[in-house]
Amino acid sequence: MSTETTGEGDDRRQSFWAWGWADRLPTDEERRELKSRIEGMLGFPERPLLDLPTLDDVTLAPPRVEPPADLSCAATTDKRDRVTHTYGSAYRDLVRGFHGQFDDAPDVVAYPECESDVQAVLDWAAGANVAVVPYGGGTSVVGGVECDGTGYAGVCSLDMRRMDDVPEVDEHSRAARIEGGATGPEIQDQLADHGLQLRHYPQSYEFSTFGGWVATRAGGHFATRYTHIDDFVESVRAVTPAGTLETRRLPASGAGPDPNRFLLGSEGAFGVITEGWARVQPRPPYRAKATVRFDDYWDAVAACREVVQARLTPANCRLLDSNEAMLNEVAFDGSSVLLLGFESTDSLPPIEADLDRAVDIAESHGGRVSEGPTTEDRTTDADESGTGDDGASGTGDDDEDVDGEDGDSGEWRDSFVEAPYMFNSLVSMGVLVDTFETAVTWDQFPALHDAIQETVTDAMEEECGAGFLSCRFTHSYEDGPAPYYTLLAPADVGRELEQWRTIKQAASDTLMDYGATITHHHAVGRVHRDHYHEEVPEHYLDALRSMKRTLDPEDIMNPGALL
């Protein structure tokens, strides 16, 4: 067992190798139960139960550089700090961490508390030829926070999480100024005093930060309308090696190319996002939901498409194929499941009508309602602070806030929240587990989906002897879905990354071949960089490179990410 120990409250620590809190690492009993379930449900050969690692097992090379004594913020070369800032939270990161492979650990970790601290670190780094990697919650799944430091005197991980305030709220315009290091729960707690929320809930909500969301164009979990952090951002402020860059706070503008777009999705390659203004809203007390099951997957796809093209804008329109429904213990009868949820700050009748219409559409495509329709009015709840279930859970999943606690949607929500923790257990028993997501037009989706099923399944069987692939729609647009695939395969311990690379390459190449995007909301980082360069015009990449030369003339900002 792991010897990671933590205290409570402010002393609680994240695991040095795994997703999430160290005190939530799986017990041997939990791992045995999951092992039995995976072997039985998926038919995998018997999996080993490997001992969980300890920090004592990790050997680090000494830091190549030391932070200057006169640096204005805290900076350290402590072993644990360096180890915990080496990787993000992808499968390949967990595997390397599990096996104690931290060869690319940063040399220095700095903790700025204000913009002048950030500028001081960048000034020192530019003069000392030190690469700087902005670090939020460490939840990247595309190699966004790792840097091998080749060609540099050292690498500094710039941890922004001490810049975690919401210093200003404009209740009249429903907007808030948020510092880049504030996590989802910290933002909600501070907005609660104003009866408002930033209703953006990525799966990493508990740990990821506002600046990280902006830098990666993070997707939330509203199926329509508010799908990305882009939909909330009014303006952005960043500190770059060339100086501070701040966009004007506006509800909208037609004045030339949008300057926010140079920072949204910039992934730390141009500078460090220190704050921004974001649209906020009150807690919606009115909810309506239903669950519909389909015997035929393509009937469910057709129903989902018609619902969004009817412009009903459901907050939740999540389609689970039969494998996804089974994996998450929502349905075991081979049916595909469509979870529908609507919400309103005004009243129930409009969303009741929208839900009824969505159900009618689903039934016209062969769907059968298994739960609901049900409605909820929370205007009389004791909790009028505006935090609702989001703040109480610490997860902020919109399924909880929209769909309530029980039934298929509740089962899905619980599985969704726990999924990253399950990855920790799966890695420890030699199960290759990963996800990839994309977006494509409705007319191209059938061909893409069939090709993904064939190429990825074939790659898993060739590399691992078996494999399991499931799909869900995380978001649905009028012109196409955002399918999200989960794959599991029995890995050979010691060869996990080699097997993963082959399977990942098959998936990524197929997305490119069928005109889909390499990423809908997981960002580019280093993992998706080459395929991203295939996706966008070369002259556009030249423009981005020119922007980088202007803002980062010494090329110290997160080298290798995005560009």
Coordinates of C-alpha atoms in Angstrom, one line a residue:
M1 CA 0.0 0.0 0.0
S2 CA 1.0 3.6 -0.5
T3 CA 2.5 5.4 2.5
E4 CA 1.2 8.8 1.3
T5 CA -0.3 10.5 4.4
T6 CA -2.3 13.6 4.6
G7 CA -4.0 15.7 7.2
E8 CA -7.3 17.4 7.0
G9 CA -8.4 20.9 5.9
D10 CA -5.5 23.1 4.6
D11 CA -3.1 20.2 5.1
R12 CA -4.9 17.9 2.7
R13 CA -2.6 17.0 -0.2
Q14 CA -3.0 15.7 -3.7
S15 CA -1.3 12.4 -4.6
F16 CA 2.2 12.7 -6.0
W17 CA 1.4 10.3 -8.8
A18 CA -2.4 9.8 -9.1
W19 CA -5.5 11.8 -9.8
G20 CA -7.0 13.7 -6.9
W21 CA -6.5 13.6 -3.1
A22 CA -4.0 11.3 -1.6
D23 CA -6.5 10.2 1.1
R24 CA -8.8 8.9 -1.7
L25 CA -6.3 6.5 -3.1
P26 CA -8.0 3.1 -3.5
T27 CA -7.8 0.4 -0.8
D28 CA -6.8 -3.1 -1.6
E29 CA -10.4 -4.2 -1.1
E30 CA -11.7 -1.6 -3.5
R31 CA -9.1 -2.6 -6.1
R32 CA -10.0 -6.3 -5.7
E33 CA -13.7 -5.4 -6.3
L34 CA -12.9 -3.4 -9.4
K35 CA -10.6 -6.0 -10.7
S36 CA -13.3 -8.7 -10.4
R37 CA -15.8 -6.4 -12.1
I38 CA -13.5 -5.6 -15.0
E39 CA -12.6 -9.2 -15.5
G40 CA -16.2 -10.3 -15.3
M41 CA -17.9 -7.5 -17.2
L42 CA -15.3 -7.1 -20.0
G43 CA -13.9 -10.6 -20.1
F44 CA -10.3 -9.5 -19.6
P45 CA -7.7 -12.0 -18.5
E46 CA -6.8 -12.0 -14.8
R47 CA -5.2 -8.7 -13.9
P48 CA -2.4 -8.3 -11.3
L49 CA -2.8 -6.1 -8.2
L50 CA 0.4 -4.1 -8.1
D51 CA 1.7 -2.3 -4.9
L52 CA 0.9 1.4 -4.9
P53 CA 4.1 3.5 -5.1
T54 CA 5.5 5.8 -2.4
L55 CA 7.4 9.0 -2.8
D56 CA 10.4 7.2 -1.3
D57 CA 10.5 5.1 -4.4
V58 CA 11.2 8.2 -6.6
T59 CA 14.7 9.3 -7.4
L60 CA 15.2 12.7 -8.9
A61 CA 18.2 14.3 -10.5
P62 CA 19.4 17.4 -8.6
P63 CA 18.0 20.7 -9.9
R64 CA 20.0 22.3 -12.6
V65 CA 19.2 25.8 -11.5
E66 CA 18.3 27.4 -8.2
P67 CA 15.8 30.3 -7.8
P68 CA 17.5 33.6 -7.0
A69 CA 17.5 34.7 -3.4
D70 CA 15.8 38.0 -4.3
L71 CA 12.9 36.5 -6.2
S72 CA 9.7 38.2 -4.9
C73 CA 7.6 35.1 -4.5
A74 CA 8.1 31.7 -2.8
A75 CA 10.1 29.3 -4.9
T76 CA 11.5 25.8 -4.1
T77 CA 13.5 22.9 -5.3
D78 CA 11.8 20.5 -2.8
K79 CA 11.4 17.0 -4.0
R80 CA 7.7 16.6 -3.5
D81 CA 7.0 20.0 -5.2
R82 CA 9.1 19.0 -8.2
V83 CA 7.5 15.6 -8.5
T84 CA 3.9 16.8 -8.2
H85 CA 4.5 19.4 -10.9
T86 CA 6.0 17.0 -13.5
Y87 CA 2.9 15.7 -15.2
G88 CA -0.8 16.2 -15.8
S89 CA -3.5 13.6 -15.2
A90 CA -3.6 11.5 -18.4
Y91 CA -3.3 7.8 -18.5
R92 CA 0.4 8.0 -19.6
D93 CA 1.1 10.5 -16.8
L94 CA -0.4 8.1 -14.2
V95 CA 1.6 5.2 -15.6
R96 CA 4.9 7.1 -15.5
G97 CA 4.1 8.3 -12.0
F98 CA 3.1 4.9 -10.8
H99 CA 6.4 3.5 -12.0
G100 CA 8.4 6.4 -10.4
Q101 CA 9.5 7.9 -13.8
F102 CA 9.9 11.6 -13.1
D103 CA 12.9 12.3 -15.4
D104 CA 11.3 15.5 -16.7
A105 CA 10.6 17.0 -13.2
P106 CA 10.9 20.8 -13.2
D107 CA 14.0 22.2 -11.5
V108 CA 12.1 24.9 -9.7
V109 CA 8.5 25.5 -8.6
A110 CA 7.4 29.1 -8.0
Y111 CA 4.3 30.2 -6.2
P112 CA 3.4 33.8 -7.3
E113 CA 0.8 35.7 -5.2
C114 CA 0.3 38.7 -7.5
E115 CA 1.1 39.9 -11.0
S116 CA 4.3 41.5 -10.0
D117 CA 5.5 38.1 -8.8
V118 CA 4.7 36.6 -12.1
Q119 CA 6.6 39.3 -14.0
A120 CA 9.6 38.8 -11.7
V121 CA 9.7 35.1 -12.5
L122 CA 9.5 35.7 -16.2
D123 CA 12.2 38.4 -16.0
W124 CA 14.5 36.0 -14.2
A125 CA 13.7 33.1 -16.5
A126 CA 14.3 35.2 -19.7
G127 CA 17.7 36.3 -18.4
A128 CA 18.7 32.8 -17.2
N129 CA 17.4 30.8 -20.2
V130 CA 14.9 29.0 -18.0
A131 CA 11.7 27.6 -19.5
V132 CA 8.5 28.5 -17.7
V133 CA 5.5 26.2 -17.6
P134 CA 2.3 27.8 -16.2
Y135 CA 0.6 25.4 -13.9
G136 CA -3.0 25.5 -12.7
G137 CA -4.6 22.3 -11.3
G138 CA -2.3 19.9 -13.1
T139 CA -5.3 18.3 -14.8
S140 CA -4.0 18.4 -18.4
V141 CA -4.5 15.1 -20.3
V142 CA -2.5 16.2 -23.4
G143 CA 1.0 16.9 -22.0
G144 CA 0.2 20.5 -21.4
V145 CA 2.4 21.0 -18.3
E146 CA 5.4 18.8 -18.9
C147 CA 8.7 20.0 -20.4
D148 CA 11.9 18.1 -20.9
G149 CA 13.9 21.4 -20.8
T150 CA 16.2 20.5 -23.7
G151 CA 18.1 23.6 -24.8
Y152 CA 17.4 25.4 -21.5
A153 CA 19.4 25.9 -18.4
G154 CA 16.4 24.6 -16.4
V155 CA 12.6 24.5 -16.1
C156 CA 10.4 26.5 -13.7
S157 CA 6.8 25.4 -13.0
L158 CA 4.8 28.5 -12.2
D159 CA 2.0 27.4 -9.9
M160 CA -0.8 30.0 -10.0
R161 CA -3.0 28.6 -7.3
R162 CA -2.2 31.3 -4.7
M163 CA -3.8 33.8 -7.0
D164 CA -7.3 32.6 -6.2
D165 CA -9.5 35.6 -5.5
V166 CA -12.6 36.9 -7.1
P167 CA -11.8 40.6 -6.3
E168 CA -14.7 42.2 -8.1
V169 CA -18.3 41.4 -9.0
D170 CA -20.5 43.5 -11.2
E171 CA -24.0 42.3 -10.1
H172 CA -25.7 44.7 -12.4
S173 CA -24.0 43.3 -15.5
R174 CA -23.7 39.8 -14.0
A175 CA -20.0 39.5 -14.5
A176 CA -17.0 38.8 -12.1
R177 CA -13.3 39.5 -12.2
I178 CA -11.6 36.2 -11.4
E179 CA -7.9 35.5 -10.8
G180 CA -6.2 32.9 -12.9
G181 CA -5.4 30.5 -10.0
A182 CA -8.9 30.2 -8.6
T183 CA -10.3 26.6 -8.7
G184 CA -14.0 25.8 -9.4
P185 CA -15.0 25.5 -5.8
E186 CA -13.1 28.6 -4.8
I187 CA -14.9 30.6 -7.5
Q188 CA -18.3 29.3 -6.5
D189 CA -17.7 30.0 -2.8
Q190 CA -16.8 33.6 -3.4
L191 CA -19.6 34.2 -5.9
A192 CA -22.1 32.7 -3.4
D193 CA -22.1 35.9 -1.3
H194 CA -23.7 37.6 -4.4
G195 CA -26.2 34.8 -5.1
L196 CA -24.3 34.1 -8.4
Q197 CA -22.3 31.2 -10.0
L198 CA -19.9 30.7 -12.8
R199 CA -21.7 27.7 -14.2
H200 CA -18.7 26.0 -15.9
Y201 CA -18.2 22.5 -14.8
P202 CA -15.4 20.4 -16.4
Q203 CA -14.8 17.0 -14.9
S204 CA -11.7 18.5 -13.4
Y205 CA -13.7 21.2 -11.7
E206 CA -12.5 20.4 -8.2
F207 CA -8.8 21.0 -9.1
S208 CA -8.6 23.0 -12.3
T209 CA -8.4 26.8 -12.4
F210 CA -10.0 29.7 -14.2
G211 CA -6.7 30.5 -16.0
G212 CA -6.3 26.9 -17.0
W213 CA -9.8 26.8 -18.4
V214 CA -9.1 29.9 -20.5
A215 CA -5.7 28.7 -21.6
T216 CA -7.1 25.4 -22.8
R217 CA -10.5 26.6 -24.0
A218 CA -12.0 24.1 -21.6
G219 CA -15.4 22.5 -22.2
G220 CA -17.9 22.4 -19.4
H221 CA -20.9 20.1 -19.1
F222 CA -23.7 22.0 -20.6
A223 CA -24.7 20.1 -23.7
T224 CA -25.8 23.2 -25.6
R225 CA -25.4 27.0 -25.5
Y226 CA -22.7 27.3 -22.7
T227 CA -20.4 24.5 -24.0
H228 CA -17.0 26.1 -23.5
I229 CA -15.3 28.7 -21.3
D230 CA -15.3 30.9 -24.4
D231 CA -19.0 31.4 -23.8
F232 CA -18.4 33.0 -20.5
V233 CA -15.3 35.2 -21.1
E234 CA -15.7 38.9 -21.4
S235 CA -12.0 39.9 -21.2
V236 CA -8.6 38.4 -20.4
R237 CA -5.4 39.7 -18.8
A238 CA -2.0 38.0 -19.2
V239 CA 1.5 38.7 -18.3
T240 CA 4.0 37.9 -21.1
P241 CA 7.8 38.3 -21.3
A242 CA 7.1 41.4 -23.5
G243 CA 4.7 43.0 -21.0
T244 CA 1.1 42.8 -19.9
L245 CA -1.6 42.1 -22.5
E246 CA -5.2 43.0 -21.5
T247 CA -8.3 42.9 -23.7
R248 CA -11.2 45.3 -23.2
R249 CA -14.2 44.2 -21.2
L250 CA -17.1 44.1 -23.6
P251 CA -20.3 42.0 -24.1
A252 CA -19.5 41.8 -27.8
S253 CA -17.5 43.6 -30.5
G254 CA -17.2 43.6 -34.2
A255 CA -13.9 45.5 -34.2
G256 CA -11.5 43.3 -36.2
P257 CA -10.3 39.8 -35.2
D258 CA -11.1 39.2 -31.5
P259 CA -8.0 39.7 -29.4
N260 CA -9.4 37.3 -26.8
R261 CA -8.9 34.6 -29.3
F262 CA -5.1 34.9 -29.0
L263 CA -5.3 34.0 -25.4
L264 CA -8.2 31.6 -25.3
G265 CA -6.5 28.3 -26.1
S266 CA -3.0 29.7 -26.0
E267 CA -1.9 27.0 -23.5
G268 CA 0.8 29.2 -21.8
A269 CA 2.8 29.5 -25.0
F270 CA 2.4 33.3 -25.1
G271 CA 2.2 34.2 -21.5
V272 CA 0.5 33.6 -18.1
I273 CA -3.2 34.3 -17.7
T274 CA -3.5 36.2 -14.5
E275 CA -7.2 37.2 -14.5
G276 CA -10.3 37.7 -16.6
W277 CA -13.8 39.0 -16.5
A278 CA -16.4 36.2 -16.9
R279 CA -20.2 36.2 -17.2
V280 CA -21.9 34.8 -14.2
Q281 CA -25.6 33.9 -13.4
P282 CA -27.9 33.1 -10.6
R283 CA -28.6 29.6 -9.6
P284 CA -31.5 28.2 -11.7
P285 CA -34.1 26.9 -9.3
Y286 CA -36.4 25.3 -11.9
R287 CA -35.5 22.0 -13.5
A288 CA -37.1 19.4 -15.7
K289 CA -35.7 16.0 -16.7
A290 CA -36.4 12.7 -18.4
T291 CA -34.5 9.6 -19.4
V292 CA -35.2 7.9 -22.7
R293 CA -33.9 4.4 -23.8
F294 CA -33.5 3.2 -27.3
D295 CA -33.0 -0.3 -28.7
D296 CA -31.2 1.0 -31.7
Y297 CA -28.2 3.4 -31.3
W298 CA -28.8 5.2 -34.6
D299 CA -32.4 5.9 -33.7
A300 CA -31.0 7.6 -30.5
V301 CA -28.5 9.6 -32.6
A302 CA -31.3 10.8 -34.9
A303 CA -33.4 11.8 -31.9
C304 CA -30.6 13.7 -30.3
R305 CA -29.9 15.6 -33.6
E306 CA -33.6 16.6 -34.0
V307 CA -33.8 17.8 -30.4
V308 CA -30.9 20.2 -30.8
Q309 CA -31.9 21.3 -34.3
A310 CA -35.3 22.2 -32.8
R311 CA -33.4 24.8 -30.8
L312 CA -34.7 23.5 -27.4
T313 CA -31.3 24.2 -25.9
P314 CA -31.3 21.5 -23.1
A315 CA -28.7 21.9 -20.4
N316 CA -28.2 18.1 -20.5
C317 CA -28.6 16.2 -23.7
R318 CA -26.1 13.3 -23.1
L319 CA -26.4 10.2 -25.2
L320 CA -24.8 7.1 -23.9
D321 CA -24.3 4.1 -26.2
S322 CA -25.0 0.7 -24.8
N323 CA -21.4 0.1 -23.8
E324 CA -21.2 3.5 -22.0
A325 CA -24.5 2.8 -20.3
M326 CA -23.3 -0.5 -19.1
L327 CA -19.8 0.7 -18.0
N328 CA -21.4 3.4 -15.9
E329 CA -24.1 1.1 -14.5
V330 CA -26.9 3.0 -16.0
A331 CA -28.4 0.2 -18.2
F332 CA -27.5 -3.4 -18.7
D333 CA -30.2 -4.4 -21.2
G334 CA -28.2 -3.3 -24.3
S335 CA -30.1 -0.1 -24.8
S336 CA -28.6 3.3 -25.5
V337 CA -29.7 6.0 -23.1
L338 CA -30.5 9.7 -23.7
L339 CA -30.4 11.9 -20.6
L340 CA -32.4 15.1 -21.0
G341 CA -32.4 18.0 -18.6
F342 CA -33.6 21.6 -18.8
E343 CA -33.3 24.5 -16.3
S344 CA -34.5 28.0 -15.9
T345 CA -34.1 31.0 -13.6
D346 CA -37.6 32.3 -14.6
S347 CA -40.3 29.6 -14.2
L348 CA -41.3 26.0 -14.8
P349 CA -43.8 26.1 -17.7
P350 CA -41.4 27.0 -20.5
I351 CA -38.9 24.2 -19.7
E352 CA -41.8 21.8 -19.0
A353 CA -43.0 22.5 -22.5
D354 CA -39.4 22.1 -23.9
L355 CA -38.9 18.8 -22.2
D356 CA -42.3 17.5 -23.4
R357 CA -41.3 18.4 -26.9
A358 CA -37.9 16.8 -26.6
V359 CA -39.6 13.6 -25.2
D360 CA -42.1 13.6 -28.1
I361 CA -39.1 13.8 -30.6
A362 CA -37.3 11.0 -28.8
E363 CA -40.5 8.8 -28.8
S364 CA -41.0 9.5 -32.5
H365 CA -37.6 7.8 -33.1
G366 CA -38.5 4.7 -31.1
G367 CA -37.4 5.9 -27.7
R368 CA -39.2 4.9 -24.6
V369 CA -39.2 7.0 -21.4
S370 CA -37.7 5.0 -18.5
E371 CA -37.8 7.9 -16.0
G372 CA -39.7 11.1 -15.8
P373 CA -40.6 13.5 -17.0
T374 CA -40.2 15.1 -13.6
T375 CA -39.9 18.8 -12.6
E376 CA -38.4 20.5 -9.6
D377 CA -38.9 24.0 -8.0
R378 CA -36.1 24.9 -5.6
T379 CA -37.3 28.4 -4.9
T380 CA -38.4 27.3 -1.5
D381 CA -35.1 25.5 -0.6
A382 CA -33.5 26.5 2.6
D383 CA -30.2 27.2 0.8
E384 CA -30.7 30.5 -0.9
S385 CA -27.0 31.3 -1.2
G386 CA -26.8 30.4 -4.8
T387 CA -24.3 27.6 -4.3
G388 CA -26.9 24.8 -4.5
D389 CA -25.7 21.3 -5.0
D390 CA -22.6 22.5 -6.8
G391 CA -20.9 24.0 -3.7
A392 CA -22.1 21.2 -1.5
S393 CA -20.7 18.4 -3.5
G394 CA -17.3 20.0 -4.3
T395 CA -17.7 18.6 -7.8
G396 CA -19.9 21.1 -9.5
D397 CA -21.2 18.6 -12.1
D398 CA -24.1 20.2 -13.9
D399 CA -25.8 16.8 -14.0
E400 CA -26.2 17.0 -10.3
D401 CA -27.5 20.6 -10.5
V402 CA -29.8 19.9 -13.4
D403 CA -30.8 16.4 -12.9
G404 CA -31.1 15.9 -9.1
E405 CA -30.0 12.9 -7.1
D406 CA -31.8 9.8 -8.3
G407 CA -32.3 7.4 -11.2
D408 CA -30.3 7.0 -14.4
S409 CA -29.0 10.6 -14.3
G410 CA -27.9 10.2 -10.7
E411 CA -26.1 7.0 -11.6
W412 CA -24.4 8.7 -14.5
R413 CA -23.4 11.7 -12.4
D414 CA -21.8 9.6 -9.6
S415 CA -19.9 7.6 -12.2
F416 CA -18.8 10.7 -14.0
V417 CA -17.4 12.3 -10.8
E418 CA -15.6 9.1 -9.7
A419 CA -14.2 8.2 -13.1
P420 CA -10.8 9.9 -12.7
Y421 CA -10.3 8.2 -9.3
M422 CA -11.1 4.8 -11.0
F423 CA -8.2 5.5 -13.4
N424 CA -5.8 5.3 -10.5
S425 CA -7.1 1.8 -9.6
L426 CA -7.0 0.6 -13.2
V427 CA -3.4 1.7 -13.7
S428 CA -2.5 -0.3 -10.6
M429 CA -3.9 -3.5 -12.1
G430 CA -2.5 -3.3 -15.6
V431 CA -5.5 -2.0 -17.4
L432 CA -4.9 0.5 -20.2
V433 CA -7.6 3.2 -19.9
D434 CA -7.9 6.4 -21.9
T435 CA -10.4 8.7 -23.5
F436 CA -10.4 10.8 -26.6
E437 CA -13.0 13.3 -27.9
T438 CA -13.8 15.2 -31.0
A439 CA -16.5 17.0 -32.9
V440 CA -17.8 16.4 -36.4
T441 CA -20.8 17.3 -38.5
W442 CA -23.9 15.2 -38.3
D443 CA -23.5 14.0 -41.9
Q444 CA -20.0 12.7 -41.2
F445 CA -20.6 11.2 -37.8
P446 CA -21.8 7.7 -39.0
A447 CA -18.8 7.1 -41.1
L448 CA -16.4 8.5 -38.4
H449 CA -18.0 6.4 -35.7
D450 CA -17.9 3.2 -37.7
A451 CA -14.2 3.8 -38.6
I452 CA -13.3 4.6 -34.9
Q453 CA -15.1 1.4 -33.8
E454 CA -13.0 -0.6 -36.4
T455 CA -9.6 1.0 -36.1
V456 CA -9.4 1.5 -32.4
T457 CA -10.9 -2.0 -31.6
D458 CA -8.5 -3.6 -34.0
A459 CA -5.5 -1.7 -32.5
M460 CA -6.5 -2.8 -29.0
E461 CA -6.9 -6.4 -30.0
E462 CA -3.6 -6.4 -31.9
E463 CA -1.6 -4.7 -29.1
C464 CA -3.4 -6.1 -26.0
G465 CA -5.4 -9.2 -27.2
A466 CA -8.7 -7.6 -26.2
G467 CA -10.4 -4.2 -25.8
F468 CA -13.6 -2.4 -24.9
L469 CA -14.8 0.9 -26.5
S470 CA -17.7 3.1 -25.5
C471 CA -19.1 6.4 -26.7
R472 CA -21.2 9.2 -25.3
F473 CA -22.1 12.7 -26.6
T474 CA -20.8 15.3 -24.2
H475 CA -22.1 18.2 -26.3
S476 CA -24.6 18.5 -29.2
Y477 CA -24.7 21.3 -31.7
E478 CA -27.2 22.0 -34.4
D479 CA -24.6 21.0 -37.0
G480 CA -22.9 18.1 -35.2
P481 CA -22.2 16.1 -32.0
A482 CA -19.1 16.0 -29.8
P483 CA -18.6 12.3 -29.3
Y484 CA -16.3 11.2 -26.4
Y485 CA -14.8 7.7 -26.5
T486 CA -13.6 5.6 -23.6
L487 CA -11.3 2.6 -24.2
L488 CA -10.1 -0.1 -21.9
A489 CA -7.7 -3.0 -22.7
P490 CA -5.5 -5.4 -20.7
A491 CA -2.0 -4.0 -20.8
D492 CA 1.4 -5.7 -20.4
V493 CA 3.0 -4.2 -17.3
G494 CA 6.1 -2.5 -18.5
R495 CA 4.8 -2.0 -22.1
E496 CA 1.8 0.1 -21.3
L497 CA 3.1 3.3 -23.0
E498 CA 4.2 1.5 -26.1
Q499 CA 0.7 -0.1 -26.4
W500 CA -1.0 3.2 -25.6
R501 CA 0.9 5.0 -28.3
T502 CA -0.2 2.6 -31.0
I503 CA -3.8 2.8 -30.0
K504 CA -3.7 6.6 -29.6
Q505 CA -2.1 7.0 -33.0
A506 CA -4.9 4.9 -34.6
A507 CA -7.6 7.0 -33.0
S508 CA -6.0 10.3 -33.9
D509 CA -5.3 9.4 -37.5
T510 CA -8.9 8.2 -37.9
L511 CA -10.2 11.6 -36.6
M512 CA -8.0 13.4 -39.2
D513 CA -9.0 11.0 -42.0
Y514 CA -12.7 11.7 -41.4
G515 CA -12.6 15.5 -41.1
A516 CA -13.1 15.6 -37.3
T517 CA -11.2 17.8 -34.9
I518 CA -8.3 16.3 -33.0
T519 CA -9.8 17.8 -29.8
H520 CA -13.2 19.3 -28.8
H521 CA -12.2 20.3 -25.3
H522 CA -9.0 18.5 -24.1
A523 CA -6.7 21.1 -25.7
V524 CA -3.6 20.5 -27.8
G525 CA -0.6 20.3 -25.5
R526 CA 2.2 18.1 -26.8
V527 CA 0.2 15.0 -27.4
H528 CA -2.1 16.5 -30.0
R529 CA 0.3 19.0 -31.4
D530 CA 1.2 17.3 -34.7
H531 CA -2.4 16.5 -35.5
Y532 CA -3.4 20.0 -34.6
H533 CA -0.9 21.3 -37.2
E534 CA -2.6 19.1 -39.8
E535 CA -6.0 20.6 -38.8
V536 CA -5.3 24.3 -39.2
P537 CA -3.9 26.2 -42.2
E538 CA -0.1 26.6 -42.3
H539 CA -0.4 30.3 -42.7
Y540 CA -2.4 30.5 -39.5
L541 CA 0.4 28.6 -37.7
D542 CA 2.8 31.2 -39.1
A543 CA 0.6 33.9 -37.6
L544 CA 0.7 32.2 -34.2
R545 CA 4.5 31.8 -34.4
S546 CA 4.8 35.5 -35.2
M547 CA 2.6 36.3 -32.2
K548 CA 4.9 34.1 -30.0
R549 CA 8.0 35.9 -31.3
T550 CA 6.4 39.2 -30.4
L551 CA 5.2 38.3 -26.9
D552 CA 7.9 35.7 -26.0
P553 CA 11.1 36.8 -27.8
E554 CA 13.3 34.5 -25.8
D555 CA 11.0 31.5 -26.4
I556 CA 10.7 30.6 -22.7
M557 CA 7.0 30.1 -22.4
N558 CA 5.9 26.5 -22.2
P559 CA 8.1 25.4 -25.1
G560 CA 6.7 22.5 -27.1
A561 CA 3.1 23.0 -26.2
L562 CA 0.7 24.0 -29.0
L563 CA 3.6 25.1 -31.3

